[in-house]
DNA sequence: TAGGCCATCTGGTCCT
DNA sequence: AGGACCAGATGGCCTA
């Protein structure tokens, strides 16, 4: 099946093929390959019935007249000194300009392909990745921004996040289909999420967390640019609590008929619900050379600094909490969740 | 069929 | 001069 990314992609070596549909519009005639130009000349009717041809002829005429006139008078109509006559571009210059344009087009395509490749690699590290159901460019960027924000909050709080709050942060500003997609990727019941008219994500049901902790899922900062939403009610960081019962509540029934999009592609698990934020991706060489993800957030203002690659070297009290508590706490469930990602 | 998303072309601007 | 970057225009594909 052809993906969106594959469509309209033509080989660089055949720029005229890509230009062809545009000839009828505003593509410059001089850009036609010589053979096509010749062919077009031969096909021109002698009668001046084609409006485009008439326009061309008028342009030619007016150009010539302007060339002649511009030597006689300046813009004020005063007699102008005769200088070197402006030379109309010769065939060589036209060909050269044509070539430069084609080269520029190829570079532009290449540049955009690079941009798309970077976007694709970004898709693979945000919390929802499917080869068959790709996030759009804009949604990928939004989700990435939310993800960075949520992880930064988690790091600054130094505690395990509230699951719902985390997911709600992820989904902020995303379209309803993308929200469903993310919820589906994370195996949450997408029906529990609503998007209001402002695009803010709300949780429609009563969270079991709220029942257990009398703590609302809105107790966290909102990402920049998302003020005033349903989640913007406080500055408290993610709350530290045990996931075990909540996990059961949310994942014992993974809601296969939740209305979420169908996922038959690869899902990447940048986050695990039992609190371990591991990043899985197809090409770890991209990241293995760099420092651990957590280190990248340490330079943020207000964040406590860690030595490079030193997430596990700092004192236990200051350590990223997930490895301290959660691995032993719910190792089995982590495996279950991971298993679903690796389908 | 309208709207969203996308790839490509194109000309302008800025920088080296 | 030439390359990188950008935004507008255009047209194709897909989906609700």
PDB file of N, CA and C in Angstrom, chain A residues 19-67:
ATOM      1  N   UNK A  19       7.597  18.719 -13.804  1.00  0.00           N
ATOM      2  CA  UNK A  19       7.172  20.059 -14.174  1.00  0.00           C
ATOM      3  C   UNK A  19       6.007  20.019 -15.152  1.00  0.00           C
ATOM      4  N   UNK A  20       5.898  18.910 -15.861  1.00  0.00           N
ATOM      5  CA  UNK A  20       4.987  18.880 -16.986  1.00  0.00           C
ATOM      6  C   UNK A  20       3.567  19.356 -16.666  1.00  0.00           C
ATOM      7  N   UNK A  21       2.971  18.883 -15.583  1.00  0.00           N
ATOM      8  CA  UNK A  21       1.605  19.324 -15.323  1.00  0.00           C
ATOM      9  C   UNK A  21       1.487  20.819 -15.139  1.00  0.00           C
ATOM     10  N   UNK A  22       2.585  21.460 -14.905  1.00  0.00           N
ATOM     11  CA  UNK A  22       2.506  22.879 -14.608  1.00  0.00           C
ATOM     12  C   UNK A  22       2.643  23.727 -15.855  1.00  0.00           C
ATOM     13  N   UNK A  23       2.956  23.109 -16.990  1.00  0.00           N
ATOM     14  CA  UNK A  23       3.180  23.911 -18.179  1.00  0.00           C
ATOM     15  C   UNK A  23       1.941  24.703 -18.560  1.00  0.00           C
ATOM     16  N   UNK A  24       0.790  24.096 -18.295  1.00  0.00           N
ATOM     17  CA  UNK A  24      -0.426  24.786 -18.663  1.00  0.00           C
ATOM     18  C   UNK A  24      -0.712  25.978 -17.765  1.00  0.00           C
ATOM     19  N   UNK A  25      -0.062  25.999 -16.625  1.00  0.00           N
ATOM     20  CA  UNK A  25      -0.331  27.092 -15.694  1.00  0.00           C
ATOM     21  C   UNK A  25       0.671  28.201 -15.861  1.00  0.00           C
ATOM     22  N   UNK A  26       1.643  28.257 -14.963  1.00  0.00           N
ATOM     23  CA  UNK A  26       2.554  29.397 -15.035  1.00  0.00           C
ATOM     24  C   UNK A  26       4.000  28.959 -15.146  1.00  0.00           C
ATOM     25  N   UNK A  27       4.216  27.744 -15.569  1.00  0.00           N
ATOM     26  CA  UNK A  27       5.591  27.301 -15.701  1.00  0.00           C
ATOM     27  C   UNK A  27       6.222  28.014 -16.890  1.00  0.00           C
ATOM     28  N   UNK A  28       7.395  28.571 -16.706  1.00  0.00           N
ATOM     29  CA  UNK A  28       8.004  29.344 -17.776  1.00  0.00           C
ATOM     30  C   UNK A  28       8.291  28.503 -19.006  1.00  0.00           C
ATOM     31  N   UNK A  29       7.943  29.037 -20.144  1.00  0.00           N
ATOM     32  CA  UNK A  29       8.133  28.300 -21.394  1.00  0.00           C
ATOM     33  C   UNK A  29       9.590  27.946 -21.620  1.00  0.00           C
ATOM     34  N   UNK A  30      10.455  28.854 -21.198  1.00  0.00           N
ATOM     35  CA  UNK A  30      11.873  28.592 -21.467  1.00  0.00           C
ATOM     36  C   UNK A  30      12.379  27.412 -20.667  1.00  0.00           C
ATOM     37  N   UNK A  31      11.545  26.936 -19.729  1.00  0.00           N
ATOM     38  CA  UNK A  31      11.961  25.788 -18.952  1.00  0.00           C
ATOM     39  C   UNK A  31      11.697  24.475 -19.670  1.00  0.00           C
ATOM     40  N   UNK A  32      10.987  24.547 -20.734  1.00  0.00           N
ATOM     41  CA  UNK A  32      10.736  23.331 -21.481  1.00  0.00           C
ATOM     42  C   UNK A  32      12.031  22.795 -22.059  1.00  0.00           C
ATOM     43  N   UNK A  33      12.179  21.479 -22.044  1.00  0.00           N
ATOM     44  CA  UNK A  33      13.312  20.903 -22.761  1.00  0.00           C
ATOM     45  C   UNK A  33      13.254  21.305 -24.225  1.00  0.00           C
ATOM     46  N   UNK A  34      14.413  21.406 -24.842  1.00  0.00           N
ATOM     47  CA  UNK A  34      14.481  21.903 -26.221  1.00  0.00           C
ATOM     48  C   UNK A  34      13.546  21.146 -27.144  1.00  0.00           C
ATOM     49  N   UNK A  35      13.535  19.821 -26.975  1.00  0.00           N
ATOM     50  CA  UNK A  35      12.705  19.024 -27.873  1.00  0.00           C
ATOM     51  C   UNK A  35      11.238  19.378 -27.717  1.00  0.00           C
ATOM     52  N   UNK A  36      10.839  19.585 -26.482  1.00  0.00           N
ATOM     53  CA  UNK A  36       9.439  19.932 -26.235  1.00  0.00           C
ATOM     54  C   UNK A  36       9.120  21.331 -26.739  1.00  0.00           C
ATOM     55  N   UNK A  37      10.083  22.224 -26.597  1.00  0.00           N
ATOM     56  CA  UNK A  37       9.862  23.574 -27.097  1.00  0.00           C
ATOM     57  C   UNK A  37       9.643  23.554 -28.595  1.00  0.00           C
ATOM     58  N   UNK A  38      10.478  22.748 -29.264  1.00  0.00           N
ATOM     59  CA  UNK A  38      10.370  22.652 -30.710  1.00  0.00           C
ATOM     60  C   UNK A  38       9.004  22.076 -31.082  1.00  0.00           C
ATOM     61  N   UNK A  39       8.647  21.016 -30.383  1.00  0.00           N
ATOM     62  CA  UNK A  39       7.373  20.367 -30.654  1.00  0.00           C
ATOM     63  C   UNK A  39       6.229  21.348 -30.450  1.00  0.00           C
ATOM     64  N   UNK A  40       6.349  22.129 -29.379  1.00  0.00           N
ATOM     65  CA  UNK A  40       5.273  23.067 -29.084  1.00  0.00           C
ATOM     66  C   UNK A  40       5.173  24.128 -30.170  1.00  0.00           C
ATOM     67  N   UNK A  41       6.333  24.579 -30.642  1.00  0.00           N
ATOM     68  CA  UNK A  41       6.319  25.576 -31.707  1.00  0.00           C
ATOM     69  C   UNK A  41       5.620  25.046 -32.941  1.00  0.00           C
ATOM     70  N   UNK A  42       5.892  23.764 -33.241  1.00  0.00           N
ATOM     71  CA  UNK A  42       5.304  23.175 -34.437  1.00  0.00           C
ATOM     72  C   UNK A  42       3.796  23.040 -34.297  1.00  0.00           C
ATOM     73  N   UNK A  43       3.349  22.842 -33.079  1.00  0.00           N
ATOM     74  CA  UNK A  43       1.916  22.614 -32.880  1.00  0.00           C
ATOM     75  C   UNK A  43       1.134  23.906 -32.809  1.00  0.00           C
ATOM     76  N   UNK A  44       1.809  25.032 -32.756  1.00  0.00           N
ATOM     77  CA  UNK A  44       1.096  26.282 -32.626  1.00  0.00           C
ATOM     78  C   UNK A  44       0.271  26.562 -33.873  1.00  0.00           C
ATOM     79  N   UNK A  45      -0.990  26.857 -33.692  1.00  0.00           N
ATOM     80  CA  UNK A  45      -1.824  27.195 -34.843  1.00  0.00           C
ATOM     81  C   UNK A  45      -1.452  28.574 -35.382  1.00  0.00           C
ATOM     82  N   UNK A  46      -1.705  28.782 -36.657  1.00  0.00           N
ATOM     83  CA  UNK A  46      -1.388  30.081 -37.237  1.00  0.00           C
ATOM     84  C   UNK A  46      -2.419  31.112 -36.827  1.00  0.00           C
ATOM     85  N   UNK A  47      -3.660  30.672 -36.685  1.00  0.00           N
ATOM     86  CA  UNK A  47      -4.700  31.600 -36.252  1.00  0.00           C
ATOM     87  C   UNK A  47      -4.470  31.976 -34.806  1.00  0.00           C
ATOM     88  N   UNK A  48      -4.730  33.230 -34.450  1.00  0.00           N
ATOM     89  CA  UNK A  48      -4.477  33.681 -33.100  1.00  0.00           C
ATOM     90  C   UNK A  48      -5.712  33.461 -32.244  1.00  0.00           C
ATOM     91  N   UNK A  49      -6.014  32.179 -32.037  1.00  0.00           N
ATOM     92  CA  UNK A  49      -7.207  31.882 -31.248  1.00  0.00           C
ATOM     93  C   UNK A  49      -6.863  31.525 -29.812  1.00  0.00           C
ATOM     94  N   UNK A  50      -5.649  31.063 -29.596  1.00  0.00           N
ATOM     95  CA  UNK A  50      -5.266  30.652 -28.246  1.00  0.00           C
ATOM     96  C   UNK A  50      -4.944  31.881 -27.400  1.00  0.00           C
ATOM     97  N   UNK A  51      -5.720  32.102 -26.341  1.00  0.00           N
ATOM     98  CA  UNK A  51      -5.504  33.302 -25.513  1.00  0.00           C
ATOM     99  C   UNK A  51      -4.107  33.333 -24.920  1.00  0.00           C
ATOM    100  N   UNK A  52      -3.638  32.161 -24.543  1.00  0.00           N
ATOM    101  CA  UNK A  52      -2.313  32.139 -23.935  1.00  0.00           C
ATOM    102  C   UNK A  52      -1.251  32.560 -24.944  1.00  0.00           C
ATOM    103  N   UNK A  53      -1.427  32.049 -26.159  1.00  0.00           N
ATOM    104  CA  UNK A  53      -0.465  32.388 -27.206  1.00  0.00           C
ATOM    105  C   UNK A  53      -0.512  33.879 -27.500  1.00  0.00           C
ATOM    106  N   UNK A  54      -1.729  34.404 -27.489  1.00  0.00           N
ATOM    107  CA  UNK A  54      -1.856  35.835 -27.770  1.00  0.00           C
ATOM    108  C   UNK A  54      -1.175  36.639 -26.683  1.00  0.00           C
ATOM    109  N   UNK A  55      -1.341  36.168 -25.448  1.00  0.00           N
ATOM    110  CA  UNK A  55      -0.682  36.876 -24.348  1.00  0.00           C
ATOM    111  C   UNK A  55       0.821  36.848 -24.531  1.00  0.00           C
ATOM    112  N   UNK A  56       1.310  35.691 -24.927  1.00  0.00           N
ATOM    113  CA  UNK A  56       2.750  35.567 -25.139  1.00  0.00           C
ATOM    114  C   UNK A  56       3.225  36.521 -26.214  1.00  0.00           C
ATOM    115  N   UNK A  57       2.469  36.538 -27.303  1.00  0.00           N
ATOM    116  CA  UNK A  57       2.856  37.401 -28.408  1.00  0.00           C
ATOM    117  C   UNK A  57       2.839  38.857 -27.966  1.00  0.00           C
ATOM    118  N   UNK A  58       1.806  39.204 -27.197  1.00  0.00           N
ATOM    119  CA  UNK A  58       1.738  40.583 -26.701  1.00  0.00           C
ATOM    120  C   UNK A  58       2.924  40.884 -25.799  1.00  0.00           C
ATOM    121  N   UNK A  59       3.250  39.901 -24.959  1.00  0.00           N
ATOM    122  CA  UNK A  59       4.382  40.111 -24.060  1.00  0.00           C
ATOM    123  C   UNK A  59       5.662  40.329 -24.849  1.00  0.00           C
ATOM    124  N   UNK A  60       5.816  39.500 -25.887  1.00  0.00           N
ATOM    125  CA  UNK A  60       7.017  39.635 -26.707  1.00  0.00           C
ATOM    126  C   UNK A  60       7.088  41.034 -27.317  1.00  0.00           C
ATOM    127  N   UNK A  61       5.954  41.424 -27.855  1.00  0.00           N
ATOM    128  CA  UNK A  61       5.912  42.712 -28.513  1.00  0.00           C
ATOM    129  C   UNK A  61       6.191  43.825 -27.520  1.00  0.00           C
ATOM    130  N   UNK A  62       5.509  43.769 -26.400  1.00  0.00           N
ATOM    131  CA  UNK A  62       5.680  44.842 -25.431  1.00  0.00           C
ATOM    132  C   UNK A  62       7.095  44.852 -24.881  1.00  0.00           C
ATOM    133  N   UNK A  63       7.683  43.689 -24.747  1.00  0.00           N
ATOM    134  CA  UNK A  63       9.072  43.646 -24.284  1.00  0.00           C
ATOM    135  C   UNK A  63       9.987  44.364 -25.263  1.00  0.00           C
ATOM    136  N   UNK A  64       9.768  44.053 -26.529  1.00  0.00           N
ATOM    137  CA  UNK A  64      10.618  44.685 -27.545  1.00  0.00           C
ATOM    138  C   UNK A  64      10.420  46.191 -27.542  1.00  0.00           C
ATOM    139  N   UNK A  65       9.141  46.578 -27.461  1.00  0.00           N
ATOM    140  CA  UNK A  65       8.857  48.018 -27.475  1.00  0.00           C
ATOM    141  C   UNK A  65       9.463  48.694 -26.261  1.00  0.00           C
ATOM    142  N   UNK A  66       9.352  48.025 -25.109  1.00  0.00           N
ATOM    143  CA  UNK A  66       9.915  48.611 -23.900  1.00  0.00           C
ATOM    144  C   UNK A  66      11.417  48.754 -24.018  1.00  0.00           C
ATOM    145  N   UNK A  67      12.016  47.716 -24.596  1.00  0.00           N
ATOM    146  CA  UNK A  67      13.465  47.768 -24.763  1.00  0.00           C
ATOM    147  C   UNK A  67      13.864  48.979 -25.584  1.00  0.00           C
TER     148      UNK A  67
END
